[in-house]
Coordinates of C-alpha atoms in Angstrom, one line a residue:
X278 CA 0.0 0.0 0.0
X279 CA 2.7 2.1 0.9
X280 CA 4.1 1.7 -2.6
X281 CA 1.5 2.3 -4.1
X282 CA 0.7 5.7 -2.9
X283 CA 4.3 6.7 -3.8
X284 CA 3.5 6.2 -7.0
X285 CA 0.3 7.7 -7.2
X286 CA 2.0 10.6 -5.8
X287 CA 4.6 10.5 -8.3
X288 CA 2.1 10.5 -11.1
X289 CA 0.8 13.2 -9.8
X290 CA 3.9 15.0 -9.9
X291 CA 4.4 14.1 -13.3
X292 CA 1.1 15.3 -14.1
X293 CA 1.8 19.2 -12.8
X294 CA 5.1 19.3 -13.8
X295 CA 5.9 22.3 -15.8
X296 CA 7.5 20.8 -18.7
X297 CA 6.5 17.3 -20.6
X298 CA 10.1 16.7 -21.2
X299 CA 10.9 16.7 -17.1
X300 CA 6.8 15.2 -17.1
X301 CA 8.1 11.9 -19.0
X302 CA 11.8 12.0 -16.9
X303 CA 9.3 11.1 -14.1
X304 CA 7.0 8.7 -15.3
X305 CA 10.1 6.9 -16.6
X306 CA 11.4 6.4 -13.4
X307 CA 8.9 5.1 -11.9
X308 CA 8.4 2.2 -14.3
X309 CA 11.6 1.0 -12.1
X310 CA 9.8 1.4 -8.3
X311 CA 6.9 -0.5 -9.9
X312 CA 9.9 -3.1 -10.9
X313 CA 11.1 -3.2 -7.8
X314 CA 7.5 -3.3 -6.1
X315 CA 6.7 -6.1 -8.5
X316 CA 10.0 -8.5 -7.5
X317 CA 9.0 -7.5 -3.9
X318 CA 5.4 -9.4 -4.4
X319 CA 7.1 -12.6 -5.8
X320 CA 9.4 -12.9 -3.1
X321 CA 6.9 -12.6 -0.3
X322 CA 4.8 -15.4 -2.2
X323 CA 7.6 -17.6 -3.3
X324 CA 8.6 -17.3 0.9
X325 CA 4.9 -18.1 1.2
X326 CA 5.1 -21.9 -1.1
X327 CA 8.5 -22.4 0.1
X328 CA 7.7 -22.7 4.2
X329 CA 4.1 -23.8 3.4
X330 CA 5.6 -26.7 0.7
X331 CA 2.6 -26.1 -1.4
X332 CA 1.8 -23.8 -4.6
X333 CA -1.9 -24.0 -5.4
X334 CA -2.7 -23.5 -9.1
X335 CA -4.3 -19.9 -7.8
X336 CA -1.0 -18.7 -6.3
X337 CA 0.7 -19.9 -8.9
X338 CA -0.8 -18.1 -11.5
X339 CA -0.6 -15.2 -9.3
X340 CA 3.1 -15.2 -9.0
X341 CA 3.2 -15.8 -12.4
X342 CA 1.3 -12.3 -13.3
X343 CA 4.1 -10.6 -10.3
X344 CA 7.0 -12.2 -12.4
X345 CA 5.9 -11.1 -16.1
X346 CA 4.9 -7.5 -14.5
X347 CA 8.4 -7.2 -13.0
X348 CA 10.2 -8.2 -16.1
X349 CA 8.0 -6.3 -18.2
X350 CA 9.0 -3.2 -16.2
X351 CA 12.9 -3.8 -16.6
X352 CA 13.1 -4.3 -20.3
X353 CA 10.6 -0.8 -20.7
X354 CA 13.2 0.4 -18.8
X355 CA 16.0 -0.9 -20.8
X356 CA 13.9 0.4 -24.0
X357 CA 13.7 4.2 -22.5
X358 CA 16.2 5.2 -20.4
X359 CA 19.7 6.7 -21.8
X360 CA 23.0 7.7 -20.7
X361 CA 24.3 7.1 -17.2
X362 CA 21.2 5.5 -16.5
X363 CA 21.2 3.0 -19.3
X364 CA 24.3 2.1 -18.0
X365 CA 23.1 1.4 -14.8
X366 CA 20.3 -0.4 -16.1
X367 CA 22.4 -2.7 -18.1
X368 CA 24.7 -3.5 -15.1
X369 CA 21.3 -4.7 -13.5
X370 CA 20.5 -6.6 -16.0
X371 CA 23.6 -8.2 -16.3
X372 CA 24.8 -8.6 -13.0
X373 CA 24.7 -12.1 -11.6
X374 CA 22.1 -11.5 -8.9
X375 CA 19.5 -10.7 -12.0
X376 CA 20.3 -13.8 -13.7
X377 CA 20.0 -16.1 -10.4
X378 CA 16.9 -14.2 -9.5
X379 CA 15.6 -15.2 -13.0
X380 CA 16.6 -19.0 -13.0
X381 CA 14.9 -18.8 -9.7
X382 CA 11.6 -17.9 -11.2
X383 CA 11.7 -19.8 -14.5
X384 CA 12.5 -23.0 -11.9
X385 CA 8.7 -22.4 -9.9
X386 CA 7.0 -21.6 -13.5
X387 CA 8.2 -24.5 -15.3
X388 CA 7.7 -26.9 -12.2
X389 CA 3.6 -25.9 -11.5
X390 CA 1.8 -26.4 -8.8
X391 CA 2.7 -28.2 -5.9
X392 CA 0.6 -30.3 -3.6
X393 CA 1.1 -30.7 0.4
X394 CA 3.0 -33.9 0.0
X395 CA 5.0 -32.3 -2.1
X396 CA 4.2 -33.7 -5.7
X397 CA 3.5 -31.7 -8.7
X398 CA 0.0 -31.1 -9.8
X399 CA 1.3 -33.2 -12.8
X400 CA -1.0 -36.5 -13.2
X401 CA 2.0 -38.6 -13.5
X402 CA 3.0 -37.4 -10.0
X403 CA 6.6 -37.5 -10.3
X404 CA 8.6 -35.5 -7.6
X405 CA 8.6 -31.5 -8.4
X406 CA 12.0 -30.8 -9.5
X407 CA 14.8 -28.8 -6.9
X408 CA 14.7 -25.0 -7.2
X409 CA 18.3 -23.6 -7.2
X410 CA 17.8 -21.4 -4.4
X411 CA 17.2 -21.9 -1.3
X412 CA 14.9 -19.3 1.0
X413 CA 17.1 -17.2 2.4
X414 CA 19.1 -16.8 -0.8
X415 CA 16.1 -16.0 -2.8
X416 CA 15.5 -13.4 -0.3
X417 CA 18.9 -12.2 -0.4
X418 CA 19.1 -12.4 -4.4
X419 CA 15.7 -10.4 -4.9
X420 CA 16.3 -8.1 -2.1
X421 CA 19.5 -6.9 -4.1
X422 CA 17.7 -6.7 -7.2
X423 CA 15.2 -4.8 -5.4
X424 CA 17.7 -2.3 -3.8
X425 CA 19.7 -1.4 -7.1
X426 CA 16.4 -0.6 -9.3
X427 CA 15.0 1.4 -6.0
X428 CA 18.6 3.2 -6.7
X429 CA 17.8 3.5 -10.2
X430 CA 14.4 4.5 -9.5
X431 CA 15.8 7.4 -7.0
X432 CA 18.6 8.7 -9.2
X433 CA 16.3 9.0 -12.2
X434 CA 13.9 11.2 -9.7
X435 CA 16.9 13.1 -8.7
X436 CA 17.8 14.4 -11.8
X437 CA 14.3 14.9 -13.0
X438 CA 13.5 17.4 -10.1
X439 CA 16.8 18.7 -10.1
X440 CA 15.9 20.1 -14.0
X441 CA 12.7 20.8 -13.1
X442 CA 14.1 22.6 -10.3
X443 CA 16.5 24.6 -12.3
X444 CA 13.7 25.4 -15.1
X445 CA 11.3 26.9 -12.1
X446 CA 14.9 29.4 -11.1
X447 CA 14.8 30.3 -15.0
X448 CA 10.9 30.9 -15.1
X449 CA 11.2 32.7 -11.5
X450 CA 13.9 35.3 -12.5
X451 CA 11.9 35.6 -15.7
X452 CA 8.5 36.2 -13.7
X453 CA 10.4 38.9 -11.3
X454 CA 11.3 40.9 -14.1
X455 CA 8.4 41.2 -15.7
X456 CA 6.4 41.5 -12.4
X457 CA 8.7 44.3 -11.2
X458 CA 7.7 46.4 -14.9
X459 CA 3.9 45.5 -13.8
X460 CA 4.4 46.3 -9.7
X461 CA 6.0 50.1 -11.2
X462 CA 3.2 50.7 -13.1
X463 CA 0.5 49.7 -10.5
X464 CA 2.1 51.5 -7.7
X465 CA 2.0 55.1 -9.6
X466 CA -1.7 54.0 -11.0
X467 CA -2.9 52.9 -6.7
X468 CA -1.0 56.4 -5.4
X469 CA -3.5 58.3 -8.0
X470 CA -6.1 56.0 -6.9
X471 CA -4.9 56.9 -3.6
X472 CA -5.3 60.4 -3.8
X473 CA -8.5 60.7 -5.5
X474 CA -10.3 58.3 -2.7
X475 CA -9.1 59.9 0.5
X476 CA -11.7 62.5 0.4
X477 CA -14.1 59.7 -0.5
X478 CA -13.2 57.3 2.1
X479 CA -13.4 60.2 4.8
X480 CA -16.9 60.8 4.1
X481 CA -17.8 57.2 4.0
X482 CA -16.0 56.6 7.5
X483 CA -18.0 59.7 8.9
X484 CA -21.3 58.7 7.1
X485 CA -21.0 55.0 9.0
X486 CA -20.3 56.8 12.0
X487 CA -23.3 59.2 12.0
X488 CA -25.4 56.0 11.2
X489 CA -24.3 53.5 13.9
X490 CA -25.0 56.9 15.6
X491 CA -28.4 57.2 14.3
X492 CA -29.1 53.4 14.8
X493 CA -27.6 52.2 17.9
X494 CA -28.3 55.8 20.2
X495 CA -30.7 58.1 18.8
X496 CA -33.0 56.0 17.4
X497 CA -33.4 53.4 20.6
X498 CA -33.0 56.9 22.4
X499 CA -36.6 58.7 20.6
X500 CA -38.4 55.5 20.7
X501 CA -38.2 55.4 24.6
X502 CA -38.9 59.4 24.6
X503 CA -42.0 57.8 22.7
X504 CA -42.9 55.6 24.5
X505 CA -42.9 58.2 27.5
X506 CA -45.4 60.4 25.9
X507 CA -42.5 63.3 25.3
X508 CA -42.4 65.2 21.9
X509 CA -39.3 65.7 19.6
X510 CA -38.5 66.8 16.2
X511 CA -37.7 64.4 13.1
X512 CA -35.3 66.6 11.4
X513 CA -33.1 67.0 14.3
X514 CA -31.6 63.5 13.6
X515 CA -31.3 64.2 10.1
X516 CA -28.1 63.0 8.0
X517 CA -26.6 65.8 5.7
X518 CA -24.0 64.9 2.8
X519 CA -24.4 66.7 0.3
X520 CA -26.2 65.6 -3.0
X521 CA -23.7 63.3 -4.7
X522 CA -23.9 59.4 -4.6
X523 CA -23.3 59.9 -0.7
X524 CA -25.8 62.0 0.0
X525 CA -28.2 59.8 -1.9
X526 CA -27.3 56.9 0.6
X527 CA -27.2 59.3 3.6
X528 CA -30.6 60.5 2.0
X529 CA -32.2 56.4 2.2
X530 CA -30.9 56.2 5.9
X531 CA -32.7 59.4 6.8
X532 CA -35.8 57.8 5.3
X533 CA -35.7 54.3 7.0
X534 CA -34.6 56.5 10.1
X535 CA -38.0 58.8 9.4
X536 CA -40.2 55.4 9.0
X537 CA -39.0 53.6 12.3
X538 CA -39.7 56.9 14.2
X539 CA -43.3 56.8 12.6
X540 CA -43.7 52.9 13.4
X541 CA -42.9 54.0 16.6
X542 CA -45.3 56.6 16.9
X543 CA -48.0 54.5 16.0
X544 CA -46.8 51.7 18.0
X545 CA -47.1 53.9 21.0
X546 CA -50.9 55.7 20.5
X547 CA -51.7 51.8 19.8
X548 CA -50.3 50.9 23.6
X549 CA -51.7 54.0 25.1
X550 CA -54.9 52.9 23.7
X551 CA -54.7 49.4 24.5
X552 CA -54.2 50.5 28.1
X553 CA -56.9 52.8 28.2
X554 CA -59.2 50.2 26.9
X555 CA -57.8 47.8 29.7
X556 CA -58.1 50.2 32.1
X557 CA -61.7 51.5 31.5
X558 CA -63.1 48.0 31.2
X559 CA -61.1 46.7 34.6
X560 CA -63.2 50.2 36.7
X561 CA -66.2 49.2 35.1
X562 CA -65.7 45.7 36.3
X563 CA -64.2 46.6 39.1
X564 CA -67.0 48.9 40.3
X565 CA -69.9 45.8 39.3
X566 CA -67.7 43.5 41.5
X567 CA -67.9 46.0 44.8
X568 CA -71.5 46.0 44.2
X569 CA -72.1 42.4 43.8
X570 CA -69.8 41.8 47.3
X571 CA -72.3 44.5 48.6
X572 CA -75.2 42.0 48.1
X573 CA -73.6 39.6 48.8
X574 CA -72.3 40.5 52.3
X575 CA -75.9 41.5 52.5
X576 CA -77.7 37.9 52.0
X577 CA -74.8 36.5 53.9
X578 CA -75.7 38.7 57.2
X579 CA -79.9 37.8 56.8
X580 CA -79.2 33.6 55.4
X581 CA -80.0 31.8 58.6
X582 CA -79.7 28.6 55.9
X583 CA -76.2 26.7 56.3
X584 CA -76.5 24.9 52.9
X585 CA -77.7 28.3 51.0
X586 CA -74.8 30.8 53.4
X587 CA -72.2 27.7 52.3
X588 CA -73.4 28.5 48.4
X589 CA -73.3 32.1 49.2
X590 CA -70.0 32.2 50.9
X591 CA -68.7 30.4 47.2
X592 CA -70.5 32.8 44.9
X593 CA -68.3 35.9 47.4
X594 CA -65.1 34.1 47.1
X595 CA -65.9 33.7 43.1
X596 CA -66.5 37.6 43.1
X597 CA -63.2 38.3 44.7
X598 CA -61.4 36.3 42.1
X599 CA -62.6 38.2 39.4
X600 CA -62.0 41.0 41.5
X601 CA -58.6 39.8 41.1
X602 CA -58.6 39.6 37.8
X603 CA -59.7 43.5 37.4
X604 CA -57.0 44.5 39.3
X605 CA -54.6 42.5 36.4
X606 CA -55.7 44.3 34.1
X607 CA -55.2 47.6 35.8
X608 CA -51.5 46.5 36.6
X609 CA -51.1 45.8 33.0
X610 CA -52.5 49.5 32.1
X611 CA -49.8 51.2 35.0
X612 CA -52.5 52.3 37.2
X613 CA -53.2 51.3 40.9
X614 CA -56.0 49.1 41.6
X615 CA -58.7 50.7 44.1
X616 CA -58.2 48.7 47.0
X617 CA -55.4 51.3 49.6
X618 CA -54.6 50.4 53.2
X619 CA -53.4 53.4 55.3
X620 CA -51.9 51.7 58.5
X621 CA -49.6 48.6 58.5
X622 CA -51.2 45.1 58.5
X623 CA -50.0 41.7 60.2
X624 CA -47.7 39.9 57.8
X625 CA -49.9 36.9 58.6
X626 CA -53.1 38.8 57.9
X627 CA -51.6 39.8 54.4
X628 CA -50.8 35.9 53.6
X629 CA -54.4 35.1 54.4
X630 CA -55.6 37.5 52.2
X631 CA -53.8 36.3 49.3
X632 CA -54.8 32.6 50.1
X633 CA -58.0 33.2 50.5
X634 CA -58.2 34.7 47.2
X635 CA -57.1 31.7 45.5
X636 CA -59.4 29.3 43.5
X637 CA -58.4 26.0 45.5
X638 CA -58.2 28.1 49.1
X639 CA -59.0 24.7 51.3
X640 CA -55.7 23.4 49.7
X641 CA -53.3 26.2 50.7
X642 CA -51.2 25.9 54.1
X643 CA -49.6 28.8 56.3
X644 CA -47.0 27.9 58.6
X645 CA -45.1 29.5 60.8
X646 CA -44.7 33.3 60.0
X647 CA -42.4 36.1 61.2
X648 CA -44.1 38.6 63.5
X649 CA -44.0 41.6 61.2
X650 CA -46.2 44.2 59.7
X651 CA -46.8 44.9 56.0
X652 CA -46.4 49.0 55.3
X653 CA -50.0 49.7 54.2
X654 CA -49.3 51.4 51.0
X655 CA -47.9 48.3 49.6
X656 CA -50.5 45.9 51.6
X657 CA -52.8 45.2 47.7
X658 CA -49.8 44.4 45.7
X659 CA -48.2 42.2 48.1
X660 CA -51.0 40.5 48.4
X661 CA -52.1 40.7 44.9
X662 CA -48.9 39.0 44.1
X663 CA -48.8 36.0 47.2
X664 CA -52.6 35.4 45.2
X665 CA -51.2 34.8 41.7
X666 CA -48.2 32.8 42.7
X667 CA -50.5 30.7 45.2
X668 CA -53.0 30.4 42.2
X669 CA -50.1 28.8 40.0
X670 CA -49.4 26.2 42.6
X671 CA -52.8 25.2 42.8
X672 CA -53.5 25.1 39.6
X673 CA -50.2 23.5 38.0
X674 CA -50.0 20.9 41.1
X675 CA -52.5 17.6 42.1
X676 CA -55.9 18.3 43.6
X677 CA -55.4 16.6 46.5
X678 CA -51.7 17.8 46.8
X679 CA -51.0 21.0 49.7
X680 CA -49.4 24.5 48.8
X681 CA -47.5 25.6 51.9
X682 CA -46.4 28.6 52.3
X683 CA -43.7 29.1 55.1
X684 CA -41.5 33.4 55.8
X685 CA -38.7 34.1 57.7
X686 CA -37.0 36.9 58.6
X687 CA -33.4 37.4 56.7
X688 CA -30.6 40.1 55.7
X689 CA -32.6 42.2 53.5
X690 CA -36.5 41.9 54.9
X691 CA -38.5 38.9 54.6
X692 CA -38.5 35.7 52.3
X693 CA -41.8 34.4 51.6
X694 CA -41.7 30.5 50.4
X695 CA -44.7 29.4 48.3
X696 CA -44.4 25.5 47.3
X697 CA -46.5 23.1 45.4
X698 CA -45.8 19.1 44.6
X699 CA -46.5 19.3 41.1
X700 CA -44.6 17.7 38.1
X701 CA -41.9 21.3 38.1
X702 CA -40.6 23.0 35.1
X703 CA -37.1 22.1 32.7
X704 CA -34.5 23.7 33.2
X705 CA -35.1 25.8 30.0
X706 CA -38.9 26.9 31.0
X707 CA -37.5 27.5 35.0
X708 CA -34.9 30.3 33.5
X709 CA -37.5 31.3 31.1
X710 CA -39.9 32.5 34.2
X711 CA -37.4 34.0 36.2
X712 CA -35.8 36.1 33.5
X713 CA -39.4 37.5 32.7
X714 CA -39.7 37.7 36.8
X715 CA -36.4 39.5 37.3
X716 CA -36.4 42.2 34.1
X717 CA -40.9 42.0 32.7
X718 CA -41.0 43.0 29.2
X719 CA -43.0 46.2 28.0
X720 CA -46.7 44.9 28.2
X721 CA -48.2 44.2 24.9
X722 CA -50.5 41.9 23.1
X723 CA -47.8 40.5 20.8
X724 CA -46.0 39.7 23.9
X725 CA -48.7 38.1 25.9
X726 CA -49.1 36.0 22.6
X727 CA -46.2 34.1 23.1
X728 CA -45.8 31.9 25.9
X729 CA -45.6 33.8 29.0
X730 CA -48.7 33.2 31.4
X731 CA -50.7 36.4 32.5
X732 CA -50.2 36.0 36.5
X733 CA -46.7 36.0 36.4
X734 CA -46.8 38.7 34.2
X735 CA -48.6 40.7 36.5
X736 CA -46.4 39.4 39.7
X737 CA -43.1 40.6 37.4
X738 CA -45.5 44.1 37.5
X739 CA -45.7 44.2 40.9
X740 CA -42.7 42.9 42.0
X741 CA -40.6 45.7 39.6
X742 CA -43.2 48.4 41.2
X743 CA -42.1 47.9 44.6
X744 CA -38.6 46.4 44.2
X745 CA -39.5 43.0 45.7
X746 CA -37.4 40.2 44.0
X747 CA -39.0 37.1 43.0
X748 CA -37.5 33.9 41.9
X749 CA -38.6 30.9 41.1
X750 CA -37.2 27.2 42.0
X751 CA -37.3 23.5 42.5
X752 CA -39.3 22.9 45.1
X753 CA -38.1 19.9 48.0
X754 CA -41.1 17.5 46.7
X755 CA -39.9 18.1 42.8
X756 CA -43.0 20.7 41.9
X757 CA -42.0 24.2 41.8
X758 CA -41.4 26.4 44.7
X759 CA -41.5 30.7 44.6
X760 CA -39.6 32.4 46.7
X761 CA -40.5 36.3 47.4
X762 CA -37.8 38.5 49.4
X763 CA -39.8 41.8 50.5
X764 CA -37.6 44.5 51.4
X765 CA -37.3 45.9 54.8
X766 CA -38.5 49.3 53.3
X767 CA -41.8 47.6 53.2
X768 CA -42.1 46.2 56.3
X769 CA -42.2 47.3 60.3
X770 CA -41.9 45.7 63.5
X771 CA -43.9 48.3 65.2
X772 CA -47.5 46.3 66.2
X773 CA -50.5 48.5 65.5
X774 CA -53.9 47.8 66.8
X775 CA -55.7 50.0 64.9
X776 CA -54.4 47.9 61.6
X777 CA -57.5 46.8 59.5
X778 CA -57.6 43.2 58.8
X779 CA -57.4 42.3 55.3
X780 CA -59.1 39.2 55.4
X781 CA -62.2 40.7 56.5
X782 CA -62.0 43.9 54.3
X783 CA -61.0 41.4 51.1
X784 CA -64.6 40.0 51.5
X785 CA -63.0 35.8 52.0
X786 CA -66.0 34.4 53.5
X787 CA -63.9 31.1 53.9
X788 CA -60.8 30.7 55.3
X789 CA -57.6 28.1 54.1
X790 CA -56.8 25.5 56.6
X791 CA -53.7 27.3 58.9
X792 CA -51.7 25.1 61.5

């Protein structure tokens, strides 16, 4: 194998030489390493019959095709080469090795195959006749054969690189000449060139500047000004070059600049109006759901019924829930829902409250809470957002399965544990949520459209509104568990009596099971 990629190489040498003179130099030589490779194969399979003591007709015939290739290959050579190489050639050929190595193979020809037992395949089974070598002189015989035309082989190479070498010098200094006339007259034709484009490049490099300008600053710069509600004028950001080819580009930037700002535009009276719709519809809503808890409280204080005050007491707790969901869609338009606390409230109370809110409240735990008070401006959100994230894990977790939700006091205020026993979340979905919980997007229907679920939407609101952090893991019973850190800006130790209870004011006519 190793062979015959050397002279596959070689032919490919011979194929890109640079003359067809030095071309047939090299195919000539190697004529004498297929030779060589060719004595090489009979030798290993005359070894082969002579430690086995057998020649099957299929080797034999195999060998024979080894010995006509190799002797083929000499007399070519003898028939092309000239000069110092002929003369090498015919010392080959004539030296006594050649002729012993010959006899050698002429003997296993003319005797045929050979059997185990040592008799010819001839029918008459006579004894095969003695080869005149022995092993390890046929070895010794053909290896010296093998050496000289591999010597042969290499000096022929030699000298055919060595002239393609010294052609390659000739053609070189040739090509430097001429290429040194050509270099002259490029180098005074690229310093005009030169000269002409400085003034050209300089405005290029200043009009990419003013547009990565334009596009990475100014532009994300006036659609937050936008977005704000501010005013500014278009043709302050405007590009001027002039009116060449330049300007003409400078000219399409201002225009794609010009229709982004108007996309924008639009894009933001759309969102202000989206709002506004949200906003109107959640007051409207809002105000039918105080009055419905109204008549509801109502027929609770004059049912003396158990079965009808139990229905009651679910038709309340439904009406706070969609209470609840007002109040999303009043986070979602920026506004404040309606419902204020002016005094602190009992961390515990606030915890209720957001239980109680939930749609499976019988399944929601409390254990064992710090003995802290809620500041009351931030009393609704706080528990607006304990409601949606109790909500999830009653929702995303078995029905008979408990949500517990355990606080304690730490560094920076208080950390609020919510967890469910559900099936969890990948790894993927988990960072998903708390990227949206740590940094929420600008609200929009294209982004609620994707899949990001409203509550935690509206907890990333709330959370951002009152810098509470929120972040969401693997619970210990593999379902999901939340984890809220309130800040100790929102919190006080300082017990007040007069502190309304939110559990009563929230309208929860039932209570989740506490321990």
């Amino acid at each position: 194998m190793a062979v015959a990629a050397i002279i596959n190489g070689w032919l490919i040498s011979a194929d890109v030489a640079p003359d067809s003179h030095i071309a047939v130099e090299l195919y000539k030589s190697v004529h004498a390493l297929r030779a060589a490779e060719s004595i090489s194969r009979t030798s290993g399979l005359g070894s082969l019959m002579m430690l086995t003591g057998e020649l099957s007709p299929e080797l034999l015939v195999e060998l024979t095709g080894y010995i006509g290739d190799g002797r083929g290959e000499v007399a070519y050579i003898g028939s092309v080469l000239q000069g110092a190489h002929l003369d090498q050639w015919k010392a080959i050929t004539a030296s006594t090795e050649w002729q012993r190595l010959r006899a050698m193979e002429d003997a296993i020809i003319q005797r045929g195959p050979v059997t185990a037992a040592g008799d010819s395949g001839r029918s008459s089974g006579e004894s095969a006749d003695p080869l005149p070598l022995t092993l390890t002189e046929w070895q010794q015989v053909a290896g010296t054969v093998r050496r000289d035309l591999l010597n042969l082989w290499e000096n022929q190479s030699v000298d055919a690189h060595f002239e393609a070498t010294e052609q390659g010098n000739r053609l070189e200094r040739n090509s430097l000449s001429a290429g040194a006339g050509v270099l002259s007259l490029a180098l005074l034709a690229f310093l005009g060139a030169l000269v002409l484009a400085n003034k050209f490049i300089a405005r290029l490099r200043r009009l990419r500047r003013d547009t990565l300008e334009l596009a990475d600053e100014r532009l994300p710069d006036t659609i937050r000004r936008l977005s704000a509600g501010e005013e500014f004028d278009q043709d302050a950001d405007r590009l001027d070059f002039g009116s060449d080819e330049i300007g003409h580009v400078a000219d399409a930037f201002n225009r794609a600049h010009r229709a982004a700002v108007n996309a924008a535009v639009a894009e933001a009276k759309t969102r202000a109006g989206v709002n506004a719709v949200f906003v109107k519809i959640a007051h409207r809503s809002q105000g039918v759901v105080h009055r419905q808890l109204a008549l509801l409280d109502k027929a609770e204080r004059e049912e003396p019924e158990p079965d009808r005050l139990k229905l009651l007491f679910q038709l309340d707790h439904l009406a706070t829930r969609a209470r609840r969901n007002s109040e999303n869609l009043i986070v979602l338009g920026g506004e404040q829902p309606g419902r204020k606390w002016r005094n602190p409230v009992p961390l515990i109370d606030v915890v209720r409250g957001a239980g109680a809110e939930s749609l499976d409240y019988t399944r929601i735990h409390v254990r064992k809470l710090p003995e802290t008070q809620i500041v009351g401006p931030a009393v609704t959100d706080i528990i607006h957002l304990l409601a949606e994230l109790a909500d999830n894990a009653t929702t995303f977790s078995p029905p008979e399965s408990p949500v517990e939700i355990t606080g304690a006091l730490v560094g920076k205020g208080i950390a609020i544990e919510i967890s469910d026993q559900g099936l969890g979340m990948t790894e993927e979905d988990m960072a998903a949520r708390n990227a949206l919980l740590a940094q929420p997007p600008d609200f929009s229907v294209a982004t609620l459209a994707g899949d990001i679920r409203l509550g935690l939407f509206v907890v990333a609101k709330l959370a951002a509104r009152h810098r509470i952090t929120v972040r969401l893991t693997e619970s210990v019973y593999g379902g999901v568990k939340a984890i809220v850190l309130i800040p100790n800006a929102l919190t006080t130790s300082a017990p007040d009596t007069g502190a309304a209870d939110p559990v009563r004011e929230q309208r929860i006519p039932a209570q989740p099971e506490y321990s």
